[in-house]
CSV table of C-alpha atoms and ligand atoms in Angstrom, one decimal:
chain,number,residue,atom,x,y,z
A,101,UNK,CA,147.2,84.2,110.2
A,102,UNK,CA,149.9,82.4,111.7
A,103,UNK,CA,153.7,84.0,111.8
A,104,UNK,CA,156.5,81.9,113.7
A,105,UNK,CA,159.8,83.7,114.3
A,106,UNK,CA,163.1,81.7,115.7
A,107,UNK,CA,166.1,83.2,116.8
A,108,UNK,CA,169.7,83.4,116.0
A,109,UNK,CA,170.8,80.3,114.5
A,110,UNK,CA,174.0,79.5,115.8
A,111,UNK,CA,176.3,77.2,113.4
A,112,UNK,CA,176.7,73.8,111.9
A,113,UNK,CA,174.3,72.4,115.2
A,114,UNK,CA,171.2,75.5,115.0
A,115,UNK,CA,171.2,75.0,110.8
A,116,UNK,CA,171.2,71.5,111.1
A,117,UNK,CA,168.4,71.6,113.6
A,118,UNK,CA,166.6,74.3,111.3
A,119,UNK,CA,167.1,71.8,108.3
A,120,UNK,CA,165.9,68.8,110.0
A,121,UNK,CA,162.9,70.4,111.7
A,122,UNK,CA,161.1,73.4,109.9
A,123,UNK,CA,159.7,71.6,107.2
A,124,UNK,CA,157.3,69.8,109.7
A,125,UNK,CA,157.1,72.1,112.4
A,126,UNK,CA,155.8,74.6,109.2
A,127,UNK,CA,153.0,72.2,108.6
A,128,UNK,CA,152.6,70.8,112.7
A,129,UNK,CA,151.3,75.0,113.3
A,130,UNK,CA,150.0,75.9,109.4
A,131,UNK,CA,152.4,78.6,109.6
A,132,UNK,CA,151.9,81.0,107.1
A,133,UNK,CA,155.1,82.8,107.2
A,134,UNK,CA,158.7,81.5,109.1
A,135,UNK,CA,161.3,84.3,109.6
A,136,UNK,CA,164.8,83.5,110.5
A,137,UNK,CA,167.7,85.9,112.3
A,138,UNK,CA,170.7,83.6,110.3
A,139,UNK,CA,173.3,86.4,111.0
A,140,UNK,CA,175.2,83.7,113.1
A,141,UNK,CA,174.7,80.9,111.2
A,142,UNK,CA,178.0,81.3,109.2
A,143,UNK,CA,180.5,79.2,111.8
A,144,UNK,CA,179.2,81.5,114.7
A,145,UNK,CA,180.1,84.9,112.0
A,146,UNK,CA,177.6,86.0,109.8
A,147,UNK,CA,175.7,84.3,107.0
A,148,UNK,CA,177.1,82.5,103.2
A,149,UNK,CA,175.1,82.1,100.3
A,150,UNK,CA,174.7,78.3,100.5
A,151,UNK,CA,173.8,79.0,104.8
A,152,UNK,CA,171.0,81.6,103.0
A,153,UNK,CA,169.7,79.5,101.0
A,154,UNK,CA,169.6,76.1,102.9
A,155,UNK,CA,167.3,78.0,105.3
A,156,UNK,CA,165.4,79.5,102.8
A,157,UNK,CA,165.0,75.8,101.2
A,158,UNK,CA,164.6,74.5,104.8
A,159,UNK,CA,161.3,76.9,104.7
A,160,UNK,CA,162.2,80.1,105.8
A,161,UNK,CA,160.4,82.7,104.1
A,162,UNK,CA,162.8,85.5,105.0
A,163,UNK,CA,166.4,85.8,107.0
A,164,UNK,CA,167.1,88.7,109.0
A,165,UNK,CA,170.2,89.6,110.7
A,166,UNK,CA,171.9,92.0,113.1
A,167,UNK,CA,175.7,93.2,114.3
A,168,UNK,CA,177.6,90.4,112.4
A,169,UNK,CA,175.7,90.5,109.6
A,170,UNK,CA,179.1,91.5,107.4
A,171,UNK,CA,181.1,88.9,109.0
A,172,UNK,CA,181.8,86.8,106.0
A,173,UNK,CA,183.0,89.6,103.5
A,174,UNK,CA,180.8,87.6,100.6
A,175,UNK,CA,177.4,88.9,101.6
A,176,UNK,CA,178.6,92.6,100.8
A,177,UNK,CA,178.0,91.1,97.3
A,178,UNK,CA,175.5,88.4,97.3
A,179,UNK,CA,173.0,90.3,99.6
A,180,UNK,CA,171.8,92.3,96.9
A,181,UNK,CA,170.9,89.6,94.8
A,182,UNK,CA,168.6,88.4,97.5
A,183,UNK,CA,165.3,90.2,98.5
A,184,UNK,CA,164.6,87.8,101.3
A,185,UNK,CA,167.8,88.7,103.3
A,186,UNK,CA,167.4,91.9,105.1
A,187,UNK,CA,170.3,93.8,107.2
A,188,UNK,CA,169.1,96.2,109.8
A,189,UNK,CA,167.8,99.4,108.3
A,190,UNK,CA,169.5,101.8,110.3
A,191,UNK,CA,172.9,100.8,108.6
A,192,UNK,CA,174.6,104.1,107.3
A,193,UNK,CA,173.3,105.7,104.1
A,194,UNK,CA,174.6,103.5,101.1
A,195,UNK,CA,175.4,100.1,102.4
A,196,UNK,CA,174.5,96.7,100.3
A,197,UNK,CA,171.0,95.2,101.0
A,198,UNK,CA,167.9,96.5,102.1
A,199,UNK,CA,166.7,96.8,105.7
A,200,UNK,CA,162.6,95.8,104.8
A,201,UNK,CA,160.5,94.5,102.8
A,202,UNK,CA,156.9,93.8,101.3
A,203,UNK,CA,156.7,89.7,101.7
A,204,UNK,CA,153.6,87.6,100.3
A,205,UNK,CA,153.0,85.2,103.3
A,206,UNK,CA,150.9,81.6,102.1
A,207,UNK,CA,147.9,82.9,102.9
A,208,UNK,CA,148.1,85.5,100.2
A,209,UNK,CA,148.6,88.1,102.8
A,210,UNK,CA,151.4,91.1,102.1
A,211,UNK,CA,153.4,91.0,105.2
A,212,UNK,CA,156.4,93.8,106.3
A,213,UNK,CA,159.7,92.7,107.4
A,214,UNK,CA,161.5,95.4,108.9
A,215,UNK,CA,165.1,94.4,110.6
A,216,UNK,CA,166.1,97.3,112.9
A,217,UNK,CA,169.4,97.2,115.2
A,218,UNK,CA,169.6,98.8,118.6
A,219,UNK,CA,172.1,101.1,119.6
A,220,UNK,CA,172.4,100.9,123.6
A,221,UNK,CA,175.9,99.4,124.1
A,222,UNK,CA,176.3,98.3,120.0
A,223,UNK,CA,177.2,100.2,117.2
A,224,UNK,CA,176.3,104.2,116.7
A,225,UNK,CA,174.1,103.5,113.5
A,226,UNK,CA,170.9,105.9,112.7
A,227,UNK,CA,168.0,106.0,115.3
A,228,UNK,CA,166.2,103.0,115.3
A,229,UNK,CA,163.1,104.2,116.4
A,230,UNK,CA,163.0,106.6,113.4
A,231,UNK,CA,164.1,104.6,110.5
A,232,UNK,CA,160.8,101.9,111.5
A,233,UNK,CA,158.7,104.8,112.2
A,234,UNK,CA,159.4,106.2,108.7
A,235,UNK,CA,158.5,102.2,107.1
A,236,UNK,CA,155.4,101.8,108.9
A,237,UNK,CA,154.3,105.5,108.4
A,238,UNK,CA,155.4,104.3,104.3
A,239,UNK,CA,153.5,100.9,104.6
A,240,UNK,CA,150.9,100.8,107.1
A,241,UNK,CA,148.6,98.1,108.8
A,242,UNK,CA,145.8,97.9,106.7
A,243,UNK,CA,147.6,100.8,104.5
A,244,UNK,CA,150.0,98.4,102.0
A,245,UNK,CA,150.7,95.7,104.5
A,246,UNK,CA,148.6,92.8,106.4
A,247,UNK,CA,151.1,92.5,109.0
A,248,UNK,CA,154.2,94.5,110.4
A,249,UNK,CA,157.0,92.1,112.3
A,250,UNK,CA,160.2,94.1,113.5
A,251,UNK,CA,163.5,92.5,114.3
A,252,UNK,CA,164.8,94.4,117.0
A,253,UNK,CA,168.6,93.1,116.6
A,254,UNK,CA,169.6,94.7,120.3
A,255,UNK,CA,171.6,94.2,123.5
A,256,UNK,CA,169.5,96.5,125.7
A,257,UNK,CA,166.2,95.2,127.2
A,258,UNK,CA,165.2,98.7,128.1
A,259,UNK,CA,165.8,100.3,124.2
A,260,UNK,CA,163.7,96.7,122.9
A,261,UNK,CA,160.7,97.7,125.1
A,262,UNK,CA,161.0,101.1,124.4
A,263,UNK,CA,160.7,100.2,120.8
A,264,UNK,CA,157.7,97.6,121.6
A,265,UNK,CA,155.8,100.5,123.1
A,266,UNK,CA,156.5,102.7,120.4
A,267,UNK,CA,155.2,100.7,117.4
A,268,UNK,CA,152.4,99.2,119.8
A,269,UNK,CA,149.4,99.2,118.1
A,270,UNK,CA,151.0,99.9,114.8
A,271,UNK,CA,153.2,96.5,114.2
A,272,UNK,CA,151.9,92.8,114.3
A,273,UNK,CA,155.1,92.2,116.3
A,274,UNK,CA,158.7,93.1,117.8
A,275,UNK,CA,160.6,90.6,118.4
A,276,UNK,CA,164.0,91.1,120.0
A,277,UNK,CA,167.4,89.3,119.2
A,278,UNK,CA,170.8,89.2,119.4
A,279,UNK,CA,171.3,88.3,122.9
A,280,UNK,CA,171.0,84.3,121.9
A,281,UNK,CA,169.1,84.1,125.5
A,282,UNK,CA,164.8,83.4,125.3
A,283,UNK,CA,163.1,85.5,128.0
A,284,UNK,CA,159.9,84.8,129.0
A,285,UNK,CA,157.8,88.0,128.9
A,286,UNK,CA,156.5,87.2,125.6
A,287,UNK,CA,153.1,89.5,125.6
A,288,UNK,CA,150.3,91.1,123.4
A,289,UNK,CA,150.8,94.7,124.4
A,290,UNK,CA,147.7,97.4,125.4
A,291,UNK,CA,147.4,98.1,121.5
A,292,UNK,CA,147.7,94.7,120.1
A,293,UNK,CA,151.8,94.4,119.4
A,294,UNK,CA,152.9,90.9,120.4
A,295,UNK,CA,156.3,91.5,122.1
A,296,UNK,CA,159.3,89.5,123.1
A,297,UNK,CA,162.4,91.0,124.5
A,298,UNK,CA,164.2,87.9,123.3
A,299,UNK,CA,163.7,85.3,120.9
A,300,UNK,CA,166.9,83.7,121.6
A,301,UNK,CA,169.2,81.3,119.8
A,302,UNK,CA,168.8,78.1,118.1
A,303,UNK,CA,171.7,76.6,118.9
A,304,UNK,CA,173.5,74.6,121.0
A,305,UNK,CA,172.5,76.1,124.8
A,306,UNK,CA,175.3,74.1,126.4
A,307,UNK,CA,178.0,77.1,125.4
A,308,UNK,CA,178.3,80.5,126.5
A,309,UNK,CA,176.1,82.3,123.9
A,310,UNK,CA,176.7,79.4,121.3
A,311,UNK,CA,180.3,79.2,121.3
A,312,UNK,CA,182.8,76.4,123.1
A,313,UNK,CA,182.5,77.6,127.1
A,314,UNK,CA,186.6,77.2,127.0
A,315,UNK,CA,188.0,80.0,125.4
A,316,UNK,CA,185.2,82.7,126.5
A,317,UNK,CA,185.8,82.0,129.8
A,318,UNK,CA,189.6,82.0,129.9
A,319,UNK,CA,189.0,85.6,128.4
A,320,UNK,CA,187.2,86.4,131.3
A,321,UNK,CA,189.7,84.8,133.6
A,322,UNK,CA,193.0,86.4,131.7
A,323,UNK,CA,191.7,89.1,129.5
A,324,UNK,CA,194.2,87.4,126.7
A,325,UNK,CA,192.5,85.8,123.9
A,326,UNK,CA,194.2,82.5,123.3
A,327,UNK,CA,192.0,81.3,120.3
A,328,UNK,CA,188.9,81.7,118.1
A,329,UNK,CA,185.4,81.6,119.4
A,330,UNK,CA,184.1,77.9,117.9
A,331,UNK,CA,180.6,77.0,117.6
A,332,UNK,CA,179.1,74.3,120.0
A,333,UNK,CA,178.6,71.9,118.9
A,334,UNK,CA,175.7,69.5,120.9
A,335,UNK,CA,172.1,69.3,120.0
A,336,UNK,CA,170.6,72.5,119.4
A,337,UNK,CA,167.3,74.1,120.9
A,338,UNK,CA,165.1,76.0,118.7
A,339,UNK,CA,163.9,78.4,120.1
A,340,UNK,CA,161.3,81.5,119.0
A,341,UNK,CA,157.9,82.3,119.1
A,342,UNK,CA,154.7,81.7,117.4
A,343,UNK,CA,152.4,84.8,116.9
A,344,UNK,CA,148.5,84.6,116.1
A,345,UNK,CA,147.5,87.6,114.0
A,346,UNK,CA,144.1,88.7,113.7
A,347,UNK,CA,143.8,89.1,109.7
A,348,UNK,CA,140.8,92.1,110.1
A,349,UNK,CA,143.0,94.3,112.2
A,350,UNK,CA,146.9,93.3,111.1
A,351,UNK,CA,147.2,93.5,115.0
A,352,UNK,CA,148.4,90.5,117.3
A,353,UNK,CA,146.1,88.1,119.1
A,354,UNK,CA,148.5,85.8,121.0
A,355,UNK,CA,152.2,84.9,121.3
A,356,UNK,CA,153.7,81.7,122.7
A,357,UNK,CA,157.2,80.5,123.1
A,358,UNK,CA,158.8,77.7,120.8
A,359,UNK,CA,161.4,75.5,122.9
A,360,UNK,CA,162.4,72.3,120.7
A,361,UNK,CA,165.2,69.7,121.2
A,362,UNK,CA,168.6,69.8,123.1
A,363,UNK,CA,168.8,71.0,126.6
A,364,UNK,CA,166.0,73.8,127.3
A,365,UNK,CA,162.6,73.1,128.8
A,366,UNK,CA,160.3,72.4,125.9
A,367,UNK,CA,157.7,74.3,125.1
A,368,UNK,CA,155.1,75.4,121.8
A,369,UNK,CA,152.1,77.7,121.5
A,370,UNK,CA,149.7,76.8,123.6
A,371,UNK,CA,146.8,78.3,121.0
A,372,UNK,CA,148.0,76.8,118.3
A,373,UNK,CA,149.0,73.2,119.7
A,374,UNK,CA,145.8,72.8,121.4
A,375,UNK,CA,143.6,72.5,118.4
A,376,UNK,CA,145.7,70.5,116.3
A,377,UNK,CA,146.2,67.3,119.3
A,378,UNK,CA,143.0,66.3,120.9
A,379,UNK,CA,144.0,65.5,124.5
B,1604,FE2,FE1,173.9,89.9,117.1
């Protein structure tokens, strides 16, 4: 079973990007199931209705988010009118939405979205680690679900690994974001959990974290804002991974980076590219 994941989309250049290109890049790797972190798709701030469902259209089978994910006041309301937008679970008791759910991926299999947010230099929500480990104990691999892939919406590589370690074995995947910057130690862990520390962004990587380079560094030069953060706007990279599940276990059995368009080296799963171009 074939899962792809891409990163924060970043504005009017990372939707665009995700409009014009996950239809075929869907059918280029058979993916059987796309998920999307949109919670910067929204302008740079959070996520609109029409933003949801364009990249639900575009062929995202569900949108997960992170810190911003309130940003436009809107999705207090709309978000519980749609199952395939998940906030991260360790919100405070009673807030709109849903942090996971039960998916059915192409292939017929049941796959669980969980969308967790760290808490090492962000917000003082619940414990991460607890709130997935009370999910997966709830819907196991091979217990109610055919695959487990975690959003790990955090800042600290350190809590992320922690949390890959902690699930390993017991999650198809986590797959960190929020730090719009891809790292490269994209692994199948000792118990089979494909991990990522970062997915990074799709957007446009000529910008300091998405945004116009101008005003985020005259904050750093003056410590006075003198504007709004704006969206880049050049050619976007998407950028993500591809994971390779084994469908007897639920576990992972390889994970590649995805690097397309604008300014990054390019890249795609090697496993998956391979067999579909004859060299
Ligand atoms: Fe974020």
């Amino acid at each position: 079973m074939r899962i792809v994941f891409l990163g924060d989309v970043v504005g009017r250049s990372g939707r665009a990007a995700i409009i014009e290109t996950l239809p075929g890049l869907r059918e280029r790797y058979r993916a059987d199931f796309v998920v999307i972190n949109g919670e910067n798709a929204a302008g740079g701030f959070g996520i609109s209705e029409q933003i949801l469902t364009e990249l639900l259209d575009a062929g995202a089978d569900v949108v997960t988010t992170g810190n911003h994910v309130w940003d436009q006041r809107e999705t207090l309301i709309f978000i519980e009118r749609h199952d395939r937008l998940l906030r991260p679970i360790n919100f405070p008791k009673g807030a709109p939405g849903r942090g996971a759910g039960l998916f059915k991926a192409a292939n017929g299999a049941d796959v669980l979205v969980i969308n967790a947010m760290g808490r090492v230099f962000m917000n003082d929500l619940d414990c991460p680690f607890r709130a997935v480990d009370a999910e997966i104990e709830a819907c196991g691999l091979k217990r109610g679900a055919d695959a487990i892939l975690i959003d790990f919406h955090a800042e600290a590589t350190s809590e992320k690994q922690a949390l890959g370690y902690f699930v390993d074995g017991r999650a198809s995947a986590v797959i960190g974001t929020h730090t719009h910057v891809p790292t490269a130690d994209e692994q199948v862990l000792n118990g089979g959990t494909a991990y990522i520390s970062d997915a990074g962004m799709c957007g446009d990587y000529d910008s300091v974290l998405g945004m116009n380079k101008e005003e985020p560094l005259s904050r750093f030069l003056t410590k006075i804002p003198n504007g709004r953060f704006q969206p880049a706007l050049g050619e976007a990279t998407i950028t993500g991974v591809g994971i390779e599940i084994d469908e007897a276990t639920g576990v992972a059995k390889a994970i590649g980076p995805i690097r397309l368009g604008g300014r990054l080296s390019q890249a795609e799963p090697a496993f998956w590219v391979r067999a579909a171009t004859p060299v």
